[in-house]
Amino acid sequence: MSNPSSITATAALLLSLISTVTSHYSSSTFSSSPPAPQSTVWHSARATYYAASDPRDAVGGACGYGDLVKAGYGMATVGLSEALFQRGQICGACFELRCVDDLRWCIPGTSIIVTATNFCAPNYGFTAEGGGRCNPPNKHFVLPIEAFEKIAIWKAGNMPVQYRRIKCRKGGGVRFTIDGSGIFVSVLISNVGGAGDIVAVKIKGSRTGWLPMGRNWGQNWHINSDLRNQPLSFEVTNSDGLTLTSYNVAPKNWNFGQTFEGKQFEA
């Protein structure tokens, strides 16, 4: 027959464990992407480059930033393979890359910092090992030649590299470019410091509460709501889980096509 004091002690231990586990999970925030603190761990990948034959080649991209020079990104940009792109959520994140394992082509002691602005689509006409450089599960970076040549000689072609996620350092505040028509409002969010990528956005007019926006593509967010003739405020949350609120960023008389600047995340 069991000792009553032993049963009582066992029950107390179980209750303590359950309490600890419940407390852990209730205080945790779950996300579809990993947090993005500056990493000290380097990961293996490969990198190639493209040479823009026309200035218009610097315009566009799967993240929606438009003219990368005017947007402040310049040539310090990168397209990511499907294994890294996270369906566009990673847009705006910053990476440090360095060339490794090839003394013929690597420039010793160098690294570059680039912002994710584009997507390198898979080519399923080839295998991942036989020409499909951006096919899963390959981790691949496509750089402008101006960035590539800072870490390797251009003749290297498809180079082994190491990369790590780092904090973004941006001048000025987060930028909100408002587009759309009527009650359809689309906002491109760019020049984001800290983690760099945005996972949630809310917008507020002077006659509304906080309204959640949906991701359209890349870092373009949208909502159907009549926000005309109201100053607009924005609340943005990055992949670190940090939220930044910028009040009355756009004045009452804002128009589609305008860009406004808010606060900035700390790097």
Short mmCIF file of C-alpha atoms in Angstrom, two decimals:
data_model
loop_
_atom_site.label_atom_id
_atom_site.label_comp_id
_atom_site.label_asym_id
_atom_site.label_seq_id
_atom_site.Cartn_x
_atom_site.Cartn_y
_atom_site.Cartn_z
CA MET A 1 0.00 0.00 0.00
CA SER A 2 1.38 3.45 -0.98
CA ASN A 3 2.59 5.86 1.65
CA PRO A 4 0.25 8.94 1.76
CA SER A 5 3.17 11.31 2.32
CA SER A 6 4.96 9.86 -0.73
CA ILE A 7 1.85 10.39 -2.92
CA THR A 8 1.54 13.96 -1.65
CA ALA A 9 5.18 14.72 -2.48
CA THR A 10 4.86 13.23 -5.99
CA ALA A 11 1.70 15.23 -6.70
CA ALA A 12 3.39 18.43 -5.55
CA LEU A 13 6.33 17.76 -7.89
CA LEU A 14 4.02 17.15 -10.87
CA LEU A 15 2.07 20.34 -10.17
CA SER A 16 5.34 22.26 -10.00
CA LEU A 17 6.50 20.87 -13.35
CA ILE A 18 3.14 21.60 -15.02
CA SER A 19 3.23 25.15 -13.67
CA THR A 20 6.75 25.68 -15.01
CA VAL A 21 5.90 24.35 -18.50
CA THR A 22 2.67 26.39 -18.68
CA SER A 23 4.49 29.54 -17.62
CA HIS A 24 7.20 28.96 -20.28
CA TYR A 25 4.79 28.56 -23.18
CA SER A 26 2.38 31.30 -22.17
CA SER A 27 5.23 33.81 -22.07
CA SER A 28 6.70 32.75 -25.43
CA THR A 29 5.84 34.31 -28.76
CA PHE A 30 5.63 31.90 -31.68
CA SER A 31 6.67 33.04 -35.17
CA SER A 32 6.97 31.39 -38.55
CA SER A 33 10.49 32.79 -38.86
CA PRO A 34 13.46 32.68 -36.49
CA PRO A 35 14.40 35.75 -34.50
CA ALA A 36 17.05 37.90 -36.13
CA PRO A 37 19.64 39.11 -33.64
CA GLN A 38 23.14 39.72 -34.94
CA SER A 39 24.64 36.26 -35.34
CA THR A 40 28.19 35.21 -34.60
CA VAL A 41 27.64 31.92 -36.45
CA TRP A 42 28.65 31.73 -40.11
CA HIS A 43 26.72 29.44 -42.47
CA SER A 44 27.79 27.97 -45.81
CA ALA A 45 26.24 29.02 -49.13
CA ARG A 46 27.21 29.98 -52.66
CA ALA A 47 27.07 33.28 -54.52
CA THR A 48 26.98 34.46 -58.12
CA TYR A 49 26.67 37.91 -59.64
CA TYR A 50 24.82 39.77 -62.35
CA ALA A 51 26.03 42.76 -64.33
CA ALA A 52 23.31 45.31 -65.04
CA SER A 53 23.32 46.04 -68.76
CA ASP A 54 20.75 48.81 -68.37
CA PRO A 55 20.11 51.25 -65.46
CA ARG A 56 16.52 50.00 -65.42
CA ASP A 57 17.82 46.63 -64.18
CA ALA A 58 18.20 48.26 -60.75
CA VAL A 59 14.44 48.89 -60.65
CA GLY A 60 11.89 46.38 -59.42
CA GLY A 61 12.52 43.15 -57.59
CA ALA A 62 10.37 40.73 -55.66
CA CYS A 63 10.43 42.85 -52.49
CA GLY A 64 8.76 45.81 -54.19
CA TYR A 65 11.32 48.48 -53.34
CA GLY A 66 11.28 49.94 -56.85
CA ASP A 67 14.36 51.97 -57.79
CA LEU A 68 16.96 50.61 -55.37
CA VAL A 69 19.23 53.63 -55.72
CA LYS A 70 16.45 56.12 -55.00
CA ALA A 71 15.25 53.91 -52.14
CA GLY A 72 18.69 54.22 -50.55
CA TYR A 73 19.86 50.63 -51.03
CA GLY A 74 22.25 51.30 -53.90
CA MET A 75 24.21 48.25 -55.03
CA ALA A 76 24.53 46.75 -51.54
CA THR A 77 21.65 44.40 -52.31
CA VAL A 78 21.07 40.71 -52.86
CA GLY A 79 18.59 38.25 -54.35
CA LEU A 80 17.93 35.14 -52.27
CA SER A 81 17.18 31.58 -53.28
CA GLU A 82 13.90 29.96 -52.24
CA ALA A 83 15.55 28.29 -49.23
CA LEU A 84 16.32 31.75 -47.79
CA PHE A 85 13.54 33.99 -49.17
CA GLN A 86 10.72 32.89 -46.82
CA ARG A 87 8.07 33.94 -49.38
CA GLY A 88 9.14 37.56 -49.08
CA GLN A 89 9.04 37.95 -45.32
CA ILE A 90 12.85 38.19 -45.28
CA CYS A 91 12.79 41.32 -47.50
CA GLY A 92 14.76 44.09 -45.84
CA ALA A 93 16.96 41.81 -43.72
CA CYS A 94 20.72 42.35 -43.77
CA PHE A 95 23.45 39.78 -44.30
CA GLU A 96 27.22 39.83 -44.06
CA LEU A 97 28.98 37.69 -46.70
CA ARG A 98 32.59 36.63 -47.09
CA CYS A 99 34.34 34.55 -49.72
CA VAL A 100 35.88 31.25 -48.54
CA ASP A 101 37.71 28.13 -49.70
CA ASP A 102 39.19 29.49 -52.94
CA LEU A 103 42.49 31.32 -52.59
CA ARG A 104 42.65 31.96 -56.34
CA TRP A 105 39.62 34.22 -56.41
CA CYS A 106 38.80 35.35 -52.85
CA ILE A 107 39.97 38.77 -51.69
CA PRO A 108 41.42 37.99 -48.23
CA GLY A 109 40.10 39.76 -45.15
CA THR A 110 37.05 41.25 -46.85
CA SER A 111 33.31 41.01 -46.31
CA ILE A 112 30.23 42.87 -47.55
CA ILE A 113 26.92 43.82 -45.95
CA VAL A 114 23.87 43.59 -48.20
CA THR A 115 20.11 43.97 -47.87
CA ALA A 116 17.65 41.37 -49.20
CA THR A 117 15.71 43.05 -52.01
CA ASN A 118 14.95 40.31 -54.54
CA PHE A 119 14.21 36.64 -55.17
CA CYS A 120 16.24 34.16 -57.20
CA ALA A 121 13.60 31.84 -58.64
CA PRO A 122 14.21 28.10 -58.93
CA ASN A 123 14.84 26.57 -62.35
CA TYR A 124 13.38 23.10 -62.21
CA GLY A 125 14.72 22.34 -65.69
CA PHE A 126 17.93 21.56 -63.83
CA THR A 127 18.71 19.64 -60.68
CA ALA A 128 19.90 21.50 -57.59
CA GLU A 129 23.38 20.09 -58.22
CA GLY A 130 23.35 20.47 -62.00
CA GLY A 131 22.64 24.12 -62.76
CA GLY A 132 19.61 24.92 -60.63
CA ARG A 133 21.60 27.17 -58.36
CA CYS A 134 18.55 28.67 -56.65
CA ASN A 135 16.62 25.39 -56.42
CA PRO A 136 15.81 24.05 -52.95
CA PRO A 137 17.63 23.17 -50.78
CA ASN A 138 20.45 25.38 -52.10
CA LYS A 139 21.26 28.51 -50.13
CA HIS A 140 22.30 30.94 -52.82
CA PHE A 141 22.96 34.68 -53.03
CA VAL A 142 22.82 36.66 -56.29
CA LEU A 143 24.78 39.90 -56.02
CA PRO A 144 25.31 42.93 -58.25
CA ILE A 145 28.80 42.64 -59.69
CA GLU A 146 29.75 45.83 -57.82
CA ALA A 147 29.14 44.02 -54.51
CA PHE A 148 30.57 40.68 -55.63
CA GLU A 149 33.89 42.26 -56.63
CA LYS A 150 34.43 43.53 -53.11
CA ILE A 151 34.96 39.95 -51.87
CA ALA A 152 36.06 37.99 -54.98
CA ILE A 153 37.48 38.34 -58.48
CA TRP A 154 34.66 38.34 -61.03
CA LYS A 155 36.10 35.33 -62.89
CA ALA A 156 35.23 33.19 -59.87
CA GLY A 157 31.63 32.81 -61.05
CA ASN A 158 29.75 30.51 -58.65
CA MET A 159 31.68 31.02 -55.41
CA PRO A 160 31.50 29.29 -52.02
CA VAL A 161 30.73 31.90 -49.36
CA GLN A 162 29.80 32.13 -45.73
CA TYR A 163 26.99 34.34 -44.48
CA ARG A 164 25.41 35.49 -41.26
CA ARG A 165 22.36 37.56 -40.42
CA ILE A 166 23.21 40.93 -38.88
CA LYS A 167 21.44 44.06 -37.71
CA CYS A 168 20.68 46.66 -40.36
CA ARG A 169 22.02 50.18 -39.90
CA LYS A 170 19.99 52.72 -41.86
CA GLY A 171 20.17 56.49 -42.01
CA GLY A 172 16.98 58.36 -41.17
CA GLY A 173 13.67 56.80 -40.22
CA VAL A 174 11.49 53.99 -41.55
CA ARG A 175 9.85 55.09 -44.80
CA PHE A 176 6.19 54.63 -45.70
CA THR A 177 5.28 55.01 -49.37
CA ILE A 178 1.51 55.21 -49.79
CA ASP A 179 -0.10 54.01 -53.00
CA GLY A 180 -3.50 52.78 -54.10
CA SER A 181 -6.80 54.34 -55.09
CA GLY A 182 -10.00 55.20 -53.25
CA ILE A 183 -10.40 52.94 -50.23
CA PHE A 184 -7.62 50.57 -51.35
CA VAL A 185 -4.44 51.63 -49.55
CA SER A 186 -1.07 50.01 -50.23
CA VAL A 187 2.00 50.92 -48.16
CA LEU A 188 5.58 50.03 -49.05
CA ILE A 189 7.76 49.94 -45.94
CA SER A 190 11.47 50.50 -46.55
CA ASN A 191 14.70 51.69 -44.95
CA VAL A 192 14.09 49.54 -41.87
CA GLY A 193 16.89 49.30 -39.31
CA GLY A 194 17.43 46.62 -36.68
CA ALA A 195 16.15 43.24 -37.83
CA GLY A 196 15.25 44.86 -41.17
CA ASP A 197 12.27 42.67 -42.02
CA ILE A 198 8.70 43.46 -41.00
CA VAL A 199 6.24 40.74 -39.93
CA ALA A 200 3.15 42.79 -38.95
CA VAL A 201 1.77 46.25 -39.70
CA LYS A 202 -1.12 48.31 -38.34
CA ILE A 203 -2.39 51.65 -39.61
CA LYS A 204 -4.50 54.26 -37.83
CA GLY A 205 -6.38 57.29 -39.04
CA SER A 206 -7.63 60.07 -36.79
CA ARG A 207 -11.16 58.63 -37.12
CA THR A 208 -10.25 54.94 -36.73
CA GLY A 209 -8.65 52.60 -34.25
CA TRP A 210 -5.61 50.52 -35.12
CA LEU A 211 -6.35 48.47 -38.25
CA PRO A 212 -4.21 45.42 -39.19
CA MET A 213 -2.81 45.41 -42.72
CA GLY A 214 -2.16 42.32 -44.82
CA ARG A 215 1.03 41.52 -46.67
CA ASN A 216 0.47 41.94 -50.39
CA TRP A 217 3.96 40.93 -51.56
CA GLY A 218 7.47 41.60 -50.31
CA GLN A 219 7.21 44.57 -47.96
CA ASN A 220 4.04 45.94 -49.56
CA TRP A 221 1.12 45.93 -47.14
CA HIS A 222 -2.52 46.72 -47.95
CA ILE A 223 -5.93 47.43 -46.48
CA ASN A 224 -9.40 48.32 -47.75
CA SER A 225 -10.49 51.27 -45.63
CA ASP A 226 -11.39 54.90 -46.29
CA LEU A 227 -8.44 56.70 -44.70
CA ARG A 228 -8.56 59.82 -46.84
CA ASN A 229 -8.42 63.27 -45.20
CA GLN A 230 -6.96 61.86 -41.98
CA PRO A 231 -3.42 61.97 -40.55
CA LEU A 232 -2.01 58.45 -40.57
CA SER A 233 -0.02 56.61 -37.90
CA PHE A 234 1.80 53.29 -38.30
CA GLU A 235 2.72 50.45 -35.97
CA VAL A 236 5.27 48.01 -37.38
CA THR A 237 6.64 44.83 -35.80
CA ASN A 238 9.90 43.24 -36.89
CA SER A 239 11.05 39.62 -36.73
CA ASP A 240 12.78 40.30 -33.42
CA GLY A 241 9.29 40.88 -31.99
CA LEU A 242 9.96 44.59 -31.44
CA THR A 243 7.18 47.07 -32.26
CA LEU A 244 7.77 50.63 -33.40
CA THR A 245 4.94 53.19 -33.38
CA SER A 246 5.13 56.37 -35.48
CA TYR A 247 2.25 58.76 -34.85
CA ASN A 248 0.84 61.16 -37.46
CA VAL A 249 3.52 60.28 -40.00
CA ALA A 250 1.34 61.39 -42.92
CA PRO A 251 -0.55 64.68 -42.57
CA LYS A 252 -4.29 65.06 -43.13
CA ASN A 253 -3.76 66.16 -46.75
CA TRP A 254 -1.57 63.18 -47.79
CA ASN A 255 -1.85 61.89 -51.37
CA PHE A 256 -1.18 58.57 -53.06
CA GLY A 257 2.37 58.35 -54.36
CA GLN A 258 3.92 60.21 -51.42
CA THR A 259 6.59 58.90 -49.04
CA PHE A 260 6.75 59.80 -45.36
CA GLU A 261 9.36 59.07 -42.70
CA GLY A 262 8.71 57.77 -39.21
CA LYS A 263 10.81 56.62 -36.27
CA GLN A 264 13.60 54.04 -36.59
CA PHE A 265 14.50 50.77 -34.88
CA GLU A 266 17.78 50.73 -33.00
CA ALA A 267 20.54 48.75 -34.70
#
